[in-house]
Coordinates of C-alpha atoms in Angstrom, one line a residue:
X30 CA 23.4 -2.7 -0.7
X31 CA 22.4 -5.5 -2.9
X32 CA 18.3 -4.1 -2.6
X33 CA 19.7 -0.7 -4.3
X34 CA 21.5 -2.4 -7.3
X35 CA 18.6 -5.4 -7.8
X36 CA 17.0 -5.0 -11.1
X37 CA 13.3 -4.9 -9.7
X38 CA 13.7 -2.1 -7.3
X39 CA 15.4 -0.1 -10.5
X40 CA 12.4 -0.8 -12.0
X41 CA 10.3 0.5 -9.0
X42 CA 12.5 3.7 -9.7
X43 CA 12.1 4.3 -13.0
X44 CA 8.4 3.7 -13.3
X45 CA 8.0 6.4 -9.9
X46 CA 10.1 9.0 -12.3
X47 CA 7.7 8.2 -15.2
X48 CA 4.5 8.7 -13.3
X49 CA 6.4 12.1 -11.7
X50 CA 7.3 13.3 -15.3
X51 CA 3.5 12.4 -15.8
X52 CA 2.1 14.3 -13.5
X53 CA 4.7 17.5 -14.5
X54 CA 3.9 17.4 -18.3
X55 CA 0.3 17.4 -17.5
X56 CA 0.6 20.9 -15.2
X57 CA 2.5 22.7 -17.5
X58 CA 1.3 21.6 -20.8
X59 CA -2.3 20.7 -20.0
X60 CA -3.9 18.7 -22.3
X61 CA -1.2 16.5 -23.1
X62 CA -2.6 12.9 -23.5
X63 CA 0.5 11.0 -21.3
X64 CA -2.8 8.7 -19.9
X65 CA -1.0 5.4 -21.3
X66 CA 2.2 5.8 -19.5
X67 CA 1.2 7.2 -16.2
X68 CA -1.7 3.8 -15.8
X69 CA 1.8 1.6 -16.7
X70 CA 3.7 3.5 -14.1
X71 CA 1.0 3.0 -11.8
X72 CA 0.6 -0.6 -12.0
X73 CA 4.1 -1.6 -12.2
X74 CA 4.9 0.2 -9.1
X75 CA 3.5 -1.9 -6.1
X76 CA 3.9 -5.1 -8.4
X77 CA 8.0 -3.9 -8.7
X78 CA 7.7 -2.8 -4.6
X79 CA 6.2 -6.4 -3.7
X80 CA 8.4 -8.1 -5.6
X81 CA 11.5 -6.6 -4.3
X82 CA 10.6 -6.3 -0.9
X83 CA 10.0 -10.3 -1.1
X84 CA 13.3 -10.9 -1.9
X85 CA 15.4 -8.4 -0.3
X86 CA 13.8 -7.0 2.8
X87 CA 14.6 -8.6 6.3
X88 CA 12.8 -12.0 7.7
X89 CA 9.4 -10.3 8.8
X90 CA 9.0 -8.3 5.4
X91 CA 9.8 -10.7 3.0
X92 CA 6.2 -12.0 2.0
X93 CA 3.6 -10.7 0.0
X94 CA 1.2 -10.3 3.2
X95 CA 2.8 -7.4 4.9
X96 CA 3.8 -5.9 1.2
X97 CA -0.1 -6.1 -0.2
X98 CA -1.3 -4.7 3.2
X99 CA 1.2 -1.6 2.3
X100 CA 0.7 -1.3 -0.8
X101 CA -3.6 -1.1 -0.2
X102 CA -2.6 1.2 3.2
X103 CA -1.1 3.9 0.8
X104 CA -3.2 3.6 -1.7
X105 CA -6.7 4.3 1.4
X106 CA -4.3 7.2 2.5
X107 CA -4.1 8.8 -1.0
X108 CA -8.2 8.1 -1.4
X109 CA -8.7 9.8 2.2
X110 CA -6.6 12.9 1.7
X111 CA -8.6 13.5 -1.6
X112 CA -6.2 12.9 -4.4
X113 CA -8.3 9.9 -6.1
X114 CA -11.0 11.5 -6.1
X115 CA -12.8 9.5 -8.4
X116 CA -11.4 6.2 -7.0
X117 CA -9.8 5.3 -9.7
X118 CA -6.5 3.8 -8.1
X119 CA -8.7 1.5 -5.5
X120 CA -11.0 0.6 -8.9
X121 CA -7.7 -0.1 -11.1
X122 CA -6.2 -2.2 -8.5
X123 CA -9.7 -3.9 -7.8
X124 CA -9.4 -6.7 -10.4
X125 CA -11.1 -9.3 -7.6
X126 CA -14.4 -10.6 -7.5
X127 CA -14.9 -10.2 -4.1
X128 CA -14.5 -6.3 -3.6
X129 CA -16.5 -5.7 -6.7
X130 CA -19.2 -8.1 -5.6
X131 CA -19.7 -6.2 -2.2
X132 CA -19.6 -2.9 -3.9
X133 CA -22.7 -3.5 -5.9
X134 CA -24.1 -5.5 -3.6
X135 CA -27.6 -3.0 -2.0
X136 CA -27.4 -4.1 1.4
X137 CA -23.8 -3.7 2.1
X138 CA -23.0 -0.7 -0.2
X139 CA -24.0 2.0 2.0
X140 CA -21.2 0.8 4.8
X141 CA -18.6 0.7 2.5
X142 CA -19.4 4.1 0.3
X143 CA -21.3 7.2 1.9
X144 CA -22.3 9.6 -0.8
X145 CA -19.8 8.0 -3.1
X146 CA -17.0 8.6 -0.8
X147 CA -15.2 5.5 1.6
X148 CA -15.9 5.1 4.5
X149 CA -13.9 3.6 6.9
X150 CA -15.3 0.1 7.4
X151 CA -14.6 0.7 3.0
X152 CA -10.8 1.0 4.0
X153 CA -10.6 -1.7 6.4
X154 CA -12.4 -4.3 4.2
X155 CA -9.8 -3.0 1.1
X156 CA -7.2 -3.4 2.9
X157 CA -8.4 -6.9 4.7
X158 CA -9.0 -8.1 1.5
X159 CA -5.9 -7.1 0.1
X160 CA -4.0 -8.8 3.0
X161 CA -6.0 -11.8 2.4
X162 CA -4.7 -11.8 -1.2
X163 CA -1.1 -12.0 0.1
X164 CA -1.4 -14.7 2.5
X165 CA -2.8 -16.4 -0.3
X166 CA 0.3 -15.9 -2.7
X167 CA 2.2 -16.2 0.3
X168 CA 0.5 -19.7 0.9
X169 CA 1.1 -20.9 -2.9
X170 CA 4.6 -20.1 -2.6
X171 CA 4.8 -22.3 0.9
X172 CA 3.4 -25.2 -0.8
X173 CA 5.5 -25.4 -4.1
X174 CA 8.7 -24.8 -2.3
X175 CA 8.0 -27.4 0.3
X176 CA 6.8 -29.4 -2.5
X177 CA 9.8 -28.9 -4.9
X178 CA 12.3 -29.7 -1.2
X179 CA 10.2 -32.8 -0.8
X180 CA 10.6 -33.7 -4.2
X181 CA 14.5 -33.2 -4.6
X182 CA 15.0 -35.3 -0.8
X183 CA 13.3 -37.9 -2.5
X184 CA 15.4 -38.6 -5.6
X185 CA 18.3 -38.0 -3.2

């Protein structure tokens, strides 16, 4: 019960209502400019999902691995069923070098768009690379607490 009452996943909450309220203004009073709040929402939902599912879910859920991979899995599934059309969400959480580099790279470009849609070598390597991100916070955080236990055992 202590997952439902943490401050993060209330936060997760309330920005999922503000994107929904989004999304209602805009059908029934089109033209609205709500463009601000609804980019907020959607980039401080899988930071606020990641962060409390690190701390709160059980032993095999708690790092930033399986959350990323999640996250980037929903994210493909929204792109596939035709609801980022544009590819706006995979572009707005595509801040890395490396995805960018491989888009507008000429040789490997056609594998990972066809006729600016994904394909699905496209999902896989956002995905992989989003996974790859994780395990890469997730090794940071291995080091500095093992670094911080090996520090206090040695003033002990």
């Amino acid at each position: 019960m202590i997952f439902v009452h943490s401050k993060r996943f209330i936060v997760f909450l309330t920005s999922v209502a503000i994107y929904v309220g989004c999304l209602l203004i805009l059908r029934f009073f089109p033209g609205t400019n709500v463009l601000f709040p609804a980019i907020l929402s959607i980039l401080v939902m899988p930071t606020a999902l990641i962060l409390t599912g690190a701390k709160y879910a059980p032993k095999p859920f708690n790092n930033f691995t399986t959350w990323f991979g999640v996250v980037f899995i929903g994210i493909c599934i929204l792109n596939a069923i035709g609801q980022d059309d544009k590819n706006l969400l995979i572009s707005l959480l595509s801040f890395d070098v490396v995805f960018s580099s491989l888009v507008y790279n000429d040789t490997i470009r056609p594998y990972i768009f066809n006729e600016e849609q994904f394909t699905l070598i496209g999902y896989f390597i956002r995905v992989g690379l989003g996974m790859i991100y994780g395990a890469v916070i997730d090794l940071i955080k291995y080091v500095s607490i093992s670094t911080k236990k090996h520090n206090v055992s040695k003033s002990l």
